[in-house]
Coordinates of C-alpha atoms in Angstrom, one line a residue:
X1 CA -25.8 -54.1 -192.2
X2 CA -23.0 -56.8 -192.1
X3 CA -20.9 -55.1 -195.3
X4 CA -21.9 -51.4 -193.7
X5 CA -20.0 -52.9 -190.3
X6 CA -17.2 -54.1 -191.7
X7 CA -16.7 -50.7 -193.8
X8 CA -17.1 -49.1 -190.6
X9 CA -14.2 -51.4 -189.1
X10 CA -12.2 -51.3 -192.3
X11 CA -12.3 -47.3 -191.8
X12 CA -11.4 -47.2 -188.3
X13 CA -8.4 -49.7 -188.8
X14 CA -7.2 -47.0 -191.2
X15 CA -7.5 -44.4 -188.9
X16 CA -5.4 -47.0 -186.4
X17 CA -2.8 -47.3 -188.7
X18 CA -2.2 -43.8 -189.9
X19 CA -2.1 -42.7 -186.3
X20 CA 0.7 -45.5 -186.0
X21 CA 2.6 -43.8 -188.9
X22 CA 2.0 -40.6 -187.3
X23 CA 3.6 -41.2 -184.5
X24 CA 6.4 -42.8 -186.4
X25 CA 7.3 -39.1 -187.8
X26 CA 7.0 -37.3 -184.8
X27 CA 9.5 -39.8 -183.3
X28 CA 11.6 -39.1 -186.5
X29 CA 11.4 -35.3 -185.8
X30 CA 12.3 -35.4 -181.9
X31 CA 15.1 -37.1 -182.9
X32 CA 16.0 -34.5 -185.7
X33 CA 15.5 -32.0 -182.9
X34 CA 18.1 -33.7 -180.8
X35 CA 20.7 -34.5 -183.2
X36 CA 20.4 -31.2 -185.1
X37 CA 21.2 -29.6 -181.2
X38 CA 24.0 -31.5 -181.1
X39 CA 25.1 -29.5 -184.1
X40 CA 26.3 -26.6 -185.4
X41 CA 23.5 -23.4 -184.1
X42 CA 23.0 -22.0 -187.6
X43 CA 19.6 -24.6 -188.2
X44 CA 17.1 -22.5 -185.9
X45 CA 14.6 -22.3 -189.0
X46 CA 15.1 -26.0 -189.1
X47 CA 14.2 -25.8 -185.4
X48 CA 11.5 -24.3 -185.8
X49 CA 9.8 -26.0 -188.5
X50 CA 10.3 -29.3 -186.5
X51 CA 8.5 -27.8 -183.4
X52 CA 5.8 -27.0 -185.3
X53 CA 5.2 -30.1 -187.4
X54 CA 5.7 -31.5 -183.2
X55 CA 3.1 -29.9 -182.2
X56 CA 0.5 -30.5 -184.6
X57 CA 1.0 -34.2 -184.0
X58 CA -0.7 -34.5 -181.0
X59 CA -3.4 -32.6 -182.4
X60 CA -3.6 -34.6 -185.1
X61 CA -3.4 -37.8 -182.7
X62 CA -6.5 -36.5 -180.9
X63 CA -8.3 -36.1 -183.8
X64 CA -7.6 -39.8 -185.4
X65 CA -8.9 -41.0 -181.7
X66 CA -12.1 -39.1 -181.8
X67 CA -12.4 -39.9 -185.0
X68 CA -11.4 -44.0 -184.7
X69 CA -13.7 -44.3 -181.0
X70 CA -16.3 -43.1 -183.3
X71 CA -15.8 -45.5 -186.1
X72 CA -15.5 -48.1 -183.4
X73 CA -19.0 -47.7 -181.8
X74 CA -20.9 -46.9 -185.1
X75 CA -18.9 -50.7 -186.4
X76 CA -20.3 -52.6 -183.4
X77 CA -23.8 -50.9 -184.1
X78 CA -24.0 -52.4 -187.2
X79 CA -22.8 -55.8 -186.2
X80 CA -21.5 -58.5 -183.8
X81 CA -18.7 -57.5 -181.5
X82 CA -17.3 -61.0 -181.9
X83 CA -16.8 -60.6 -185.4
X84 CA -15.9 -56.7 -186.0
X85 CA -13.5 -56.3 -183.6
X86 CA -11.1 -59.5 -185.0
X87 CA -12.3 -57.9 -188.3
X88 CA -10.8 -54.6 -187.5
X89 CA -7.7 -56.1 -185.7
X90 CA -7.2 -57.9 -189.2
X91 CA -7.7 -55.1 -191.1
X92 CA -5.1 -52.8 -189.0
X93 CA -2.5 -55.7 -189.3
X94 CA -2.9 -55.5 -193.5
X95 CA -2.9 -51.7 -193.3
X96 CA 0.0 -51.5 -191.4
X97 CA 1.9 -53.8 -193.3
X98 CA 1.7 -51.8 -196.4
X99 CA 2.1 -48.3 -194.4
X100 CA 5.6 -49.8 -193.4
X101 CA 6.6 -51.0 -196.7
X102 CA 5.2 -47.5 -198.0
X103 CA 7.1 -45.4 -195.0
X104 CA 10.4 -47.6 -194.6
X105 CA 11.0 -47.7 -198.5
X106 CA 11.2 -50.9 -199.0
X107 CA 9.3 -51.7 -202.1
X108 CA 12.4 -52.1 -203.9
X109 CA 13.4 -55.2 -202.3
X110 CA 10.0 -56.9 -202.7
X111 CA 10.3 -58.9 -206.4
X112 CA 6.7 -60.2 -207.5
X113 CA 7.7 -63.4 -206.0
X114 CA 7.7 -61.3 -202.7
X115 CA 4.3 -59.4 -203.4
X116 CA 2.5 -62.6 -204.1
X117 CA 3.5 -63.9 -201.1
X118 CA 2.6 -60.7 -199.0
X119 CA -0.5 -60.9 -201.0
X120 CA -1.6 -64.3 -200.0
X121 CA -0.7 -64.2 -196.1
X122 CA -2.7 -60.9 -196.1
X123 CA -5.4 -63.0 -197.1
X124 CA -5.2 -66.0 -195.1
X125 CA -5.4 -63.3 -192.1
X126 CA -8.8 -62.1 -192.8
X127 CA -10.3 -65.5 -194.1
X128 CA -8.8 -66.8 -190.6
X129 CA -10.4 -64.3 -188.8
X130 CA -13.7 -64.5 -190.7
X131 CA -13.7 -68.2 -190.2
X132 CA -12.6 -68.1 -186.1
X133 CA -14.8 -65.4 -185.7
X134 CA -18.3 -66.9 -187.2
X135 CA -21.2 -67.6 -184.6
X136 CA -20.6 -71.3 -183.6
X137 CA -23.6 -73.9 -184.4
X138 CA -24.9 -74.6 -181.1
X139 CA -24.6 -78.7 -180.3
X140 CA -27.8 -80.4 -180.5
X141 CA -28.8 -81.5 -176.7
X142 CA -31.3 -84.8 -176.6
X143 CA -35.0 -83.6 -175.1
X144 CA -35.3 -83.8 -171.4
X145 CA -36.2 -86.7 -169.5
X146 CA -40.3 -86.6 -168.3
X147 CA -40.1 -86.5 -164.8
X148 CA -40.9 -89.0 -162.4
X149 CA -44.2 -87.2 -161.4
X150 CA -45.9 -86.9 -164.6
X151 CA -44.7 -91.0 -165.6
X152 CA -46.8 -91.2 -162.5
X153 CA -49.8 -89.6 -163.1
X154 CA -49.7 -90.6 -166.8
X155 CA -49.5 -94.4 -165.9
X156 CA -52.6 -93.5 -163.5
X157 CA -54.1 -91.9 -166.2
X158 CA -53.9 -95.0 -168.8
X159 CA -54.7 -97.5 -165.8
X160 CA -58.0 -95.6 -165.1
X161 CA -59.0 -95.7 -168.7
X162 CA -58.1 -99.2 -169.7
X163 CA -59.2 -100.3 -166.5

């Protein structure tokens, strides 16, 4: 139930991450609606196909949210909040990394070197979190003292039958 969890939590960062993305192009297209107002008046079909894609982003924005909520619950069904949710933090921050190499284009500044590199401190993130995240072994506490009335009525008891 512990892989079927972090699957769950793996899925829902995805979700996160696209719906990061998404919002990235319809910042991209309100700003093409802006600057292509500021222009010449002979782009209305350009217009128009930029209100549209607009609209459907909040749409699809809902949808990812329904969608990631119920990723989110069906995740800490499986298994420990205290270890999903840093595992689906971790997850997003790995996703998202590579969604912004993907949607800024920069691949083609990243040598192998680079990727390695990427590679490895992607890594460390989610061994860190698996690691901060594990149940702690609770400290060994020394047994409690007797108390003072049954001393008492023990000694009584071992008087009585040695004596």
């Amino acid at each position: 139930s512990m892989l079927l969890g972090g699957l769950y939590a793996s899925v829902a960062a995805i979700f996160s991450s696209q719906s990061f993305i998404l919002s990235k192009c319809g910042a991209d297209v309100v700003k093409s609606l802006i600057i292509s107002h500021l222009g010449p008046p002979d782009q209305t079909s350009v217009d128009r196909a930029a209100l549209v894609a607009l609209s459907a982003i909040p749409v699809s924005l809902i949808f990812y949210a329904a969608i990631n909520i119920y990723l989110s619950n069906e995740m800490m069904r499986f298994a420990d909040v205290k270890l999903m949710v840093p595992l689906n933090f971790a997850a997003f921050v790995c996703i998202n990394t590579l969604n912004s190499i993907i949607f800024f284009q920069t691949w083609e500044f990243l040598r192998l070197e680079a990727l390695l590199k990427l590679g490895f401190g992607l890594s460390l993130i989610i061994a860190g979190v698996m690691i901060l995240s594990r149940p702690m072994a609770k400290p060994h506490s020394p047994p409690a003292p007797a108390s003072p009335s049954a001393t008492t009525s023990a000694r009584r008891g071992s008087e009585m039958v040695n004596g």
